[in-house]
Amino acid sequence: MVLTGGPGAGKTAVLELVRRSLCRHVRILPESAGVVFGGGFPRDEDTQCRRAAQRAIFHVQKELEATGDAHRPAIVLCDRGTVDGIAYWPGPPDDFWTSTATTMDAELGRYDAVLHLRTPTADQGYNHQNPLRTESALLAADVDARILQAWKRHPRRHVIQPTGDFIEKATRTLDLLREELPACCASHLGITTRGR
């Protein structure tokens, strides 16, 4: 499964809530872009450098997912997925798929479900505090729209809109996640949510 969304959408906070609540049969993977850029891969606006970064992120993502599957967990929850790369690719999506030697259909087929947290606007609480986040609220909204477009063909995509109350957004996300989990793991999601 994928948890995705634009910058400042709340993925990190939701994943922390999930991490504290799920059983050992659920494997949560880190964001590959954080691994790549946090490890020192250069962030450069040059087109060739941006393409190199997106290829690196794509391949790290695939290898992270391979490690996630290694011990046969009930579910692997990914902080973003390979399809997110086309939202950051400087050029047409078909160039991204050619560059990574795969197809959109093959990559969509890797994931059972997609939870997309939408990025809030500046007046809804967009947060620019993360040191790896370089986007303004306006640019973050643009990235979020591109991610929304990238995943639109996934048959089990859930879109969680921003609200003025992050707890409401997190609750909605956790409810959707619980619906996707096997029964044994869903019973361990010990966060109380409204309406359940």
Steps between C-alpha positions, in 0.01 A plus 500: 500500500607859442448807715567796275422868464663832438748673727352590839200268457560326834649169389776506761257569786254234383779244459618572854146436631485178299850393607402525867183297452547221250608146570834352397343350186486845338820635352528877455763617253668841504467752220765423239552870418585559866750212488656633179515871586562440872796285398659786311381455141528849348185708455557698187248675273688407184277272288761225467559502877126493576458199273793324668345566841161364393658184356691451825182547705313256275763227539536554876120472527497167317781363718330624819188317391706184440626517858146566620378182333797292620345369822151458358315757710122519483535839336773741392408867537714724280564869561442585132535257211681475169218680316565818700814553293310628198372794707861613551640399160609796283333392180222279364400195710585266211864614526500400868374151422753458218778623727408249773432212257141437611144614427226684682283186499778286647563750779131553583469121523760488777261654755174366643371838617602866503414753771559854375515775763438834330728793582333780695509855372687768695179602679424135585832460680769410245815442706841597358703382804639170368867562404467277191192695382600773258159579350287807567128441563427583135766265364394227747142525368632462145703190595195357679287550187763320290506209749120484490519480120775237512296256710158570340486166317553288811175307557520522881610857559354689796538879509494669841430872472667754729295640786562773752530223762792263442358247748192468279721437196713248691190323630360466148832363378525248784143386436582437134822323594314276745263398218797386291677298770454128562269437798784395732688826441197731491409394851836633619441848360421623848432861418147600590322664210164671477212299363652160584 
